[in-house]
XYZ file of C-alpha atoms in Angstrom:
603
model
C 11.673 32.512 29.542
C 12.443 31.381 26.462
C 11.370 32.701 23.526
C 10.055 29.205 22.513
C 8.076 27.796 25.772
C 5.268 26.467 23.341
C 7.413 24.357 22.428
C 9.272 23.402 24.851
C 5.512 22.894 26.892
C 3.919 20.994 24.265
C 7.766 18.759 24.020
C 7.577 18.015 28.112
C 3.363 16.995 28.569
C 4.560 14.953 25.970
C 7.289 13.346 28.009
C 5.000 13.008 31.120
C 1.405 11.495 29.353
C 3.289 8.689 27.766
C 3.726 6.423 30.474
C -0.337 6.538 30.800
C -1.656 4.872 27.651
C -3.420 2.839 26.947
C -2.809 -0.407 25.057
C -5.038 0.579 22.788
C -2.440 2.608 20.932
C -0.561 -0.885 19.438
C 0.026 -0.523 16.770
C -1.954 -4.524 15.947
C -4.714 -3.167 17.869
C -4.980 -0.276 15.611
C -4.552 -2.257 11.812
C -7.937 -4.064 12.966
C -9.800 -1.581 14.185
C -8.924 0.409 10.088
C -8.980 -3.209 8.966
C -11.788 -2.604 6.623
C -12.312 1.421 5.905
C -11.595 2.082 2.427
C -7.894 3.444 1.567
C -8.344 7.151 1.974
C -9.886 6.907 5.230
C -7.534 4.515 6.278
C -4.192 6.531 4.771
C -5.640 8.992 7.049
C -6.162 7.071 10.495
C -2.752 6.132 9.647
C -1.190 9.313 9.428
C -3.234 10.497 12.358
C -1.798 7.785 14.239
C 2.032 7.722 13.285
C 1.524 11.804 14.480
C 0.346 10.853 17.787
C 2.817 8.298 19.098
C 5.197 11.260 17.381
C 3.892 12.614 20.224
C 4.229 10.474 22.512
C 7.592 9.056 21.874
C 6.552 5.580 21.030
C 9.026 5.490 17.889
C 8.241 2.082 16.736
C 4.748 1.698 16.186
C 5.725 5.284 14.100
C 7.905 3.281 11.954
C 5.398 0.157 11.913
C 2.647 3.568 10.223
C 4.787 4.613 8.187
C 5.056 1.509 6.107
C 1.864 0.655 5.811
C 1.829 4.341 4.718
C 4.320 3.940 1.547
C 2.793 0.520 0.705
C -0.999 2.497 0.154
C 1.277 5.222 -1.704
C 2.946 3.183 -3.851
C -0.175 0.850 -4.734
C -2.907 3.477 -5.706
C 0.469 5.306 -7.516
C -0.618 8.547 -5.165
C 2.484 11.324 -5.297
C 0.226 12.774 -3.093
C 0.500 10.156 -0.430
C 3.726 9.779 -0.800
C 4.246 12.742 -0.230
C 2.917 13.626 2.874
C 4.432 9.791 3.946
C 7.847 11.663 3.418
C 6.084 14.737 5.248
C 5.962 12.001 8.114
C 9.305 10.686 8.398
C 10.780 14.628 8.146
C 8.890 14.973 11.365
C 9.712 11.491 12.951
C 13.858 12.414 12.258
C 13.483 16.613 13.375
C 11.837 14.938 16.990
C 15.566 12.836 17.464
C 17.369 15.910 15.577
C 18.649 14.059 12.727
C 18.137 17.245 10.919
C 19.638 15.665 7.939
C 17.589 13.112 7.354
C 14.940 15.666 7.922
C 15.801 17.778 5.301
C 16.340 14.666 2.587
C 12.715 13.717 3.323
C 11.351 17.304 3.343
C 12.949 17.932 -0.048
C 11.193 14.783 -1.449
C 7.723 15.508 -0.509
C 8.414 19.250 -1.816
C 9.732 17.442 -5.561
C 6.031 14.895 -5.213
C 4.150 17.942 -4.163
C 5.179 19.683 -7.085
C 4.953 17.344 -9.615
C 1.162 16.375 -8.438
C 0.235 19.986 -8.154
C -0.333 20.080 -4.702
C 0.928 23.754 -4.326
C -0.001 24.159 -0.664
C 1.606 21.177 0.462
C 4.524 22.388 -1.504
C 4.714 25.440 0.381
C 4.689 23.371 3.528
C 7.484 21.435 2.744
C 9.958 24.723 1.986
C 8.743 26.287 5.235
C 9.692 22.979 6.985
C 12.960 22.593 5.173
C 13.646 26.580 6.883
C 12.832 25.284 10.482
C 15.147 22.853 10.435
C 18.030 25.196 9.295
C 16.870 27.516 12.019
C 17.320 24.593 14.540
C 20.942 24.553 13.548
C 20.890 27.648 12.624
C 22.015 28.482 9.523
C 20.072 31.299 9.167
C 20.810 31.857 5.594
C 19.868 28.056 4.183
C 16.420 28.562 6.340
C 15.668 32.252 4.511
C 16.896 30.538 1.344
C 13.483 28.272 1.707
C 11.434 30.644 3.373
C 11.941 32.906 0.199
C 11.158 30.184 -2.353
C 8.000 29.199 0.001
C 7.126 33.024 -0.070
C 7.197 33.516 -3.459
C 5.094 30.488 -4.029
C 2.511 31.590 -2.100
C 2.557 35.099 -4.117
C 2.209 32.915 -7.330
C 0.171 31.322 -6.416
C -1.418 34.005 -5.013
C -2.634 32.332 -1.403
C -2.225 35.157 0.876
C -2.464 32.762 4.469
C 0.533 30.896 3.490
C 2.447 34.459 2.862
C 1.406 35.383 5.941
C 2.788 31.937 7.417
C 6.027 33.031 5.240
C 6.280 36.882 7.187
C 5.915 34.996 10.186
C 9.251 32.368 9.872
C 10.487 35.635 8.659
C 10.089 37.106 11.819
C 11.539 34.190 13.302
C 14.723 34.645 11.917
C 15.242 38.483 11.552
C 14.814 38.092 15.808
C 16.967 35.295 15.687
C 19.564 37.929 14.107
C 18.298 40.358 17.218
C 17.278 42.311 13.460
C 13.768 43.658 15.979
C 12.918 46.277 13.269
C 13.241 44.423 10.969
C 11.519 40.769 12.738
C 9.146 43.807 13.637
C 8.681 44.694 10.071
C 7.181 40.924 9.419
C 5.081 40.099 11.978
C 3.419 43.710 10.908
C 2.845 42.428 7.832
C 1.601 38.360 8.970
C -0.169 40.379 11.664
C -2.869 42.507 8.695
C -2.819 39.457 6.227
C -4.524 37.558 9.632
C -7.049 39.984 10.053
C -7.840 41.159 6.286
C -8.532 37.016 6.274
C -10.606 36.916 9.594
C -8.546 34.139 10.610
C -7.188 33.313 14.267
C -3.579 35.469 14.920
C -2.938 35.111 18.666
C 0.033 32.741 17.892
C 1.800 35.568 16.406
C 0.515 38.474 18.542
C 2.254 36.113 21.000
C 4.834 35.987 18.879
C 5.218 39.909 19.127
C 5.424 40.476 22.580
C 8.536 38.615 23.315
C 10.089 40.174 19.826
C 8.709 43.819 21.685
C 10.768 42.604 24.759
C 12.920 40.940 22.964
C 14.309 44.461 21.457
C 13.688 46.753 24.765
C 10.727 48.050 23.962
C 8.783 46.474 27.407
C 5.878 48.994 27.449
C 4.634 47.934 24.214
C 5.539 44.283 24.643
C 3.568 44.719 28.086
C 0.276 46.827 26.202
C 0.765 43.410 23.036
C 0.210 40.860 26.006
C -1.800 42.960 27.585
C -4.568 42.402 24.404
C -3.463 38.603 23.924
C -4.898 38.633 27.833
C -8.037 40.552 26.715
C -8.813 38.468 23.048
C -7.049 34.326 25.746
C -10.480 35.025 28.717
C -13.178 36.228 25.768
C -12.577 33.217 23.567
C -11.764 31.268 26.496
C -9.030 30.228 26.004
C -7.076 28.997 28.893
C -3.896 27.639 26.921
C -3.278 30.993 25.165
C -3.882 32.659 28.920
C -1.385 30.587 30.380
C 1.266 31.143 28.399
C 0.636 34.899 28.819
C 0.310 34.496 32.975
C 4.244 32.626 31.573
C 5.377 34.662 29.626
C 4.098 38.248 31.039
C 5.883 38.666 34.241
C 9.290 38.805 32.040
C 8.591 41.988 30.759
C 7.042 43.252 33.891
C 11.121 42.151 35.700
C 12.537 44.556 33.001
C 9.898 47.437 33.322
C 10.765 47.162 37.644
C 7.302 45.728 38.123
C 8.614 43.167 40.105
C 5.099 43.455 42.314
C 2.229 43.306 39.144
C 4.640 40.189 38.028
C 4.249 38.465 41.115
C 0.175 38.861 40.402
C 0.802 37.123 37.603
C 2.380 34.569 38.402
C -0.141 34.003 40.906
C -2.622 33.210 38.337
C -0.353 31.403 36.299
C -0.002 29.002 39.848
C -4.185 28.567 39.850
C -4.033 27.635 37.031
C -1.221 25.505 36.257
C -2.977 23.143 38.975
C -5.545 21.815 36.686
C -3.485 21.405 33.578
C -1.895 18.821 31.909
C 2.158 20.367 31.860
C 1.272 21.779 35.728
C 4.941 19.824 36.361
C 7.355 21.954 33.408
C 4.575 24.934 34.222
C 6.018 24.247 38.382
C 9.462 23.828 36.820
C 8.507 28.083 34.974
C 7.124 28.941 37.682
C 10.200 28.890 40.410
C 12.216 29.867 38.297
C 10.508 33.475 37.718
C 9.535 33.480 41.149
C 13.624 33.739 41.609
C 13.627 36.327 39.161
C 11.820 38.451 41.201
C 12.428 38.333 44.708
C 16.016 38.197 43.445
C 14.774 41.651 41.884
C 13.164 42.777 45.563
C 16.151 41.888 46.335
C 14.536 39.194 49.685
C 16.698 36.230 48.688
C 16.528 34.150 51.574
C 13.735 33.820 50.308
C 14.616 33.567 46.239
C 16.738 30.718 47.026
C 14.253 28.542 48.567
C 12.314 29.467 44.945
C 15.179 28.898 43.308
C 15.071 25.674 45.446
C 11.486 23.697 44.256
C 12.523 25.482 40.098
C 15.714 22.752 39.910
C 13.855 20.169 42.038
C 11.576 20.498 39.573
C 14.232 20.800 36.652
C 15.304 17.542 37.936
C 12.103 15.762 37.333
C 11.661 16.632 34.466
C 15.728 15.703 33.441
C 14.650 11.834 35.083
C 11.762 11.192 33.720
C 13.109 12.343 31.230
C 15.826 10.135 30.959
C 13.941 7.217 32.178
C 12.049 7.183 29.735
C 14.479 7.542 26.841
C 16.084 4.178 28.642
C 12.626 2.351 28.703
C 11.798 2.977 25.680
C 15.816 1.957 24.018
C 15.513 -1.430 25.894
C 12.077 -2.274 24.373
C 13.266 -1.738 20.826
C 16.195 -3.150 21.880
C 14.743 -6.350 23.305
C 11.574 -6.500 20.688
C 14.823 -5.820 18.258
C 16.960 -8.874 19.598
C 14.232 -11.613 19.809
C 13.592 -10.781 16.074
C 16.946 -11.821 14.825
C 17.051 -14.619 16.926
C 13.688 -15.973 16.032
C 15.110 -15.378 11.995
C 18.337 -16.758 13.116
C 16.535 -20.142 14.516
C 14.770 -20.333 11.174
C 18.451 -19.611 9.397
C 19.972 -22.429 11.431
C 17.857 -24.890 10.283
C 17.406 -23.886 6.345
C 20.952 -24.393 6.009
C 20.990 -28.002 8.498
C 18.208 -29.436 5.066
C 20.592 -27.625 2.388
C 23.477 -28.842 3.834
C 22.203 -32.766 4.061
C 21.277 -31.843 0.129
C 24.419 -30.966 -1.198
C 26.496 -33.604 0.819
C 23.805 -35.737 -0.965
C 24.235 -34.260 -4.456
C 28.377 -33.093 -3.532
C 29.178 -36.911 -3.539
C 26.937 -37.386 -7.739
C 28.729 -35.102 -8.560
C 32.550 -35.601 -7.190
C 33.483 -37.812 -10.147
C 32.561 -36.350 -12.139
C 34.189 -32.341 -11.103
C 37.776 -34.101 -10.412
C 37.147 -35.843 -14.235
C 36.966 -32.439 -15.950
C 39.226 -30.989 -13.624
C 42.371 -31.812 -15.768
C 40.602 -30.690 -18.788
C 39.648 -27.507 -17.337
C 43.453 -26.735 -15.858
C 44.059 -27.467 -19.906
C 42.246 -24.716 -20.984
C 43.050 -22.673 -18.559
C 46.600 -22.828 -19.322
C 46.059 -21.549 -22.662
C 43.751 -19.111 -21.738
C 46.643 -17.576 -20.140
C 48.791 -17.415 -23.078
C 46.180 -15.851 -24.317
C 46.014 -13.173 -22.025
C 49.322 -12.602 -21.900
C 49.670 -11.888 -25.341
C 45.776 -9.488 -25.281
C 47.882 -7.456 -21.999
C 51.222 -6.801 -23.738
C 48.197 -5.819 -26.511
C 47.204 -2.979 -24.325
C 49.886 -1.296 -21.899
C 51.066 -0.516 -25.376
C 48.121 0.987 -26.126
C 48.168 2.812 -23.468
C 50.764 3.896 -23.761
C 50.287 5.412 -27.200
C 47.099 6.883 -25.827
C 48.826 8.297 -22.899
C 51.758 10.443 -24.944
C 47.898 11.386 -27.469
C 46.662 12.910 -24.013
C 49.635 14.520 -23.295
C 50.400 16.134 -26.770
C 46.385 16.811 -26.972
C 46.720 18.534 -24.009
C 49.085 20.670 -25.063
C 47.092 21.262 -28.286
C 44.648 22.380 -26.448
C 46.873 24.776 -24.324
C 48.373 25.988 -27.730
C 45.502 26.475 -29.391
C 43.568 28.852 -26.201
C 47.109 31.308 -25.867
C 46.709 31.199 -29.634
C 42.600 32.086 -28.419
C 44.002 34.458 -25.637
C 46.324 36.396 -28.042
C 44.313 37.185 -30.556
C 41.713 38.615 -28.732
C 44.377 40.334 -27.153
C 44.771 41.696 -30.851
C 41.772 42.460 -30.763
C 41.394 44.567 -27.389
C 44.817 46.852 -28.629
C 43.031 47.112 -31.464
C 39.952 48.783 -30.376
C 41.665 50.909 -28.241
C 42.939 51.875 -31.058
C 40.327 52.995 -33.057
C 38.679 54.299 -30.070
C 41.897 56.519 -28.492
C 40.828 57.760 -33.039
C 37.445 59.041 -31.868
C 35.724 62.433 -30.763
C 32.006 61.485 -30.523
C 31.621 60.428 -27.193
C 29.063 57.607 -27.320
C 31.272 56.186 -30.105
C 34.284 56.082 -27.807
C 32.596 54.715 -25.263
C 30.260 51.528 -26.835
C 34.402 50.652 -28.801
C 35.374 50.940 -24.888
C 32.523 48.765 -23.910
C 33.327 45.809 -26.988
C 36.953 45.392 -25.226
C 35.914 45.006 -21.821
C 34.060 42.772 -23.239
C 37.118 41.054 -25.477
C 38.710 41.592 -22.570
C 36.227 39.809 -20.081
C 36.638 35.984 -22.683
C 40.278 36.294 -22.730
C 40.804 36.262 -19.126
C 38.837 32.621 -19.366
C 41.481 31.195 -22.169
C 44.179 32.783 -20.769
C 43.559 30.954 -17.362
C 42.571 27.719 -19.973
C 46.077 27.355 -21.056
C 47.587 28.473 -17.816
C 46.181 25.456 -15.889
C 46.412 21.816 -16.222
C 42.876 21.824 -17.204
C 42.032 22.340 -20.799
C 38.122 21.830 -20.789
C 37.276 23.511 -17.575
C 37.490 27.317 -16.060
C 38.074 27.861 -12.604
C 35.015 30.325 -11.582
C 36.579 31.929 -8.206
C 39.996 33.058 -9.824
C 38.097 34.388 -12.851
C 35.859 36.247 -10.684
C 38.514 37.940 -8.624
C 41.151 38.404 -12.053
C 38.065 39.712 -13.809
C 36.881 42.409 -11.014
C 40.427 43.262 -10.123
C 40.554 44.274 -13.644
C 37.880 45.910 -13.950
C 38.527 48.254 -10.169
C 41.509 49.329 -11.707
C 40.080 50.132 -15.108
C 37.057 52.589 -13.482
C 40.057 53.827 -10.951
C 38.417 51.833 -7.440
C 41.373 50.740 -6.001
C 41.075 52.392 -3.478
C 39.024 52.930 -0.515
C 36.501 51.045 -1.900
C 34.738 47.637 -0.416
C 34.860 44.206 -1.884
C 33.780 41.243 -0.477
C 33.517 38.544 -2.240
C 32.277 34.558 -1.579
C 32.620 32.697 -4.358
C 33.038 28.511 -4.150
C 35.440 26.137 -5.931
C 33.293 25.597 -9.068
C 34.518 24.995 -12.016
C 32.927 25.516 -15.531
C 33.393 23.946 -19.014
C 32.963 26.903 -21.577
C 30.316 26.572 -22.996
C 28.968 27.828 -19.603
C 32.183 30.832 -18.331
C 32.018 32.793 -21.108
C 27.718 33.512 -21.023
C 28.382 33.723 -17.108
C 31.590 36.491 -17.731
C 30.171 37.806 -19.916
C 26.745 38.580 -17.792
C 29.108 39.153 -14.533
C 31.569 42.168 -17.013
C 28.205 43.547 -17.156
C 27.409 43.737 -14.115
C 30.039 45.288 -12.223
C 30.754 47.698 -15.862
C 27.054 49.137 -14.597
C 27.705 49.006 -11.408
C 31.117 50.747 -12.201
C 30.000 53.317 -14.552
C 26.472 53.970 -12.677
C 26.439 53.338 -8.872
C 28.953 55.498 -7.249
C 27.701 58.974 -8.284
C 27.418 61.298 -4.831
C 27.930 57.446 -2.268
C 31.076 58.573 -0.196
C 32.178 54.686 0.692
C 31.321 52.478 -1.933
C 31.076 48.765 -1.899
C 30.191 45.657 -3.872
C 29.284 42.303 -2.740
C 29.812 39.166 -4.822
C 28.682 35.718 -3.998
C 28.574 32.286 -5.886
C 26.890 29.374 -4.582
C 25.692 25.914 -5.526
C 23.122 24.348 -4.114
C 21.002 22.083 -6.852
C 21.710 25.198 -9.737
C 24.944 27.398 -9.653
C 23.411 30.927 -7.916
C 25.571 34.368 -8.702
C 24.874 37.718 -6.263
C 25.961 41.016 -7.107
C 25.293 43.769 -4.275
C 26.346 47.144 -4.691
C 24.720 50.158 -2.402
C 24.694 53.121 -4.838
C 21.980 54.661 -6.463
C 19.893 52.066 -7.132
C 18.342 50.659 -10.555
C 14.641 51.484 -11.843
C 13.734 47.636 -11.792
C 10.337 48.537 -13.748
C 12.482 50.432 -16.408
C 14.922 47.127 -16.867
C 12.686 43.912 -16.857
C 10.977 46.245 -20.233
C 10.910 43.759 -22.346
C 12.080 46.585 -25.296
C 13.385 49.846 -25.435
C 16.716 49.181 -23.574
C 20.073 49.467 -23.963
C 22.553 47.473 -25.262
C 24.682 45.429 -22.185
C 20.883 45.191 -20.416
C 19.606 42.906 -23.794
C 23.106 40.980 -23.592
C 22.425 39.612 -20.051
C 19.024 38.516 -21.255
C 20.428 37.094 -24.348
C 23.212 35.447 -21.969
C 20.894 34.750 -19.252
C 18.537 32.743 -21.999
C 21.594 31.346 -23.590
C 22.162 28.995 -20.534
C 18.769 28.686 -19.452
C 18.803 30.921 -16.561
C 16.420 33.466 -14.930
C 17.590 37.105 -13.260
C 16.510 39.376 -11.114
C 16.808 42.376 -9.757
C 15.131 44.114 -7.218
C 16.566 48.111 -5.346
C 15.979 48.100 -1.675
C 19.370 49.459 -0.775
C 21.154 49.540 -3.969
C 21.092 47.244 -6.925
C 20.900 43.442 -6.033
C 21.422 41.337 -8.827
C 20.440 37.598 -7.925
C 20.966 34.481 -10.849
C 20.527 31.202 -10.857
C 21.037 28.307 -13.709
C 21.216 24.904 -14.038
C 25.217 23.340 -14.365
C 24.081 20.890 -17.376
């Protein structure tokens, strides 16, 4: 079985239950039923109805409910209702595998919840965005949104939401096959759920799957047995059945096929009365096929495999038929609506043509009379336009020449600034060579490096056609290479860069360059003492804001000391001041070396 058995079971249950829904689910009938209720109750009923219709794959009815929900939210100017409507739209698009639209609507919902001050729903929106990125296997973006949700939950002291985020992180790490990391997050979530007295069965179920994937089969077995005891105690037949459907996989890996078969038989008994029995039987016969293969009884295994294929084809054909019926119904409804609109349009056009005919006859003489007069006016206007176009052409030529001259002047200006900064750097270097005090030499040398970092920007500006924007990728790469040579790290050094081609103006590029200079210089000076294989990672990307991440594998930094407002070194104060100057934020952690994460807006 797959680790997503819960989700598969639910979806396929929808497929087989959707074919027997009563007519009362038709939207017009439902709409009449709730028409006299207060707006708040009507909104909640519409919301619940829409999610039920998504479960039944009745998407046209969902669209009708969404329209009415958005009208209610707009009329009442209720941001939370509007955000919840976008959440519903996003879920519908996710079910329809439209990931981009789903993310867009979840982001709209998150922005509305943020404005309304509804922190819990804002966290849920971030969580859903991460879930969409998991479905398309973009784990980096999924982790990014989960991290935002976790920080918000921690800041708001919502422990249950923190536990939910840990569960999502466990899923990400399980997909990455980082099972130790997945189990660590799973442990954190379980501790919080137990502390709050909340239901933790789904998290424990996921733990059994992670332990199996990690090769810790006995621990996986123990976890499933614990779940089984809990399910029987709480009379949770769905959970009990899910254990019976997944436990045999672990027993097979423990080479205990007879025990696995016993639990499959229990699953068969429970599947007889299950609404999802067709899907359950498909998984049951797949497990029986694997069990008898393990026993070496290949003839019986083949019989079970044939039954598994029959149920699988049944599921596929039913789903395909349902989709065709749904598509045909939508097409016919749309076709009828278009036909009605077309007939109405044709009638309106005929009436309008008659009025135009009467009016046209009466206006024809007038139009003929003024045609000559208009022609003469147009001739005079054309003559004036020719003169104006000639003047504009001359003006454009002058502007083009002036623009070229201005560009050359700007390049020359940047060249001279670069030369002046080079002179300042040389003077600082000369001054450093005449000093004897180590601290003074260090201070002057650091000043020289900062000057060279600024000089590099002006050098890039006069060497390119763009005299107003700095290519951050080329700039950072040149800066890092220079610093590596300066500190003697040109050999046996692992440098990884992942920098997007972002262009910044001068007022943003200079502070950013100085921040990069300070952080990398700090790494070269302090991080790699005693490190055999020094590593440095630099990433820069843009997503709503610009993000800069600098990591090393050194001894780490004292995070508490770094965050102290007073008593910091000049370099730290400079980084803090420059970060504030560009309206940014910088986070520091020291788990495996030092990691600095800076984010700032472009405008």
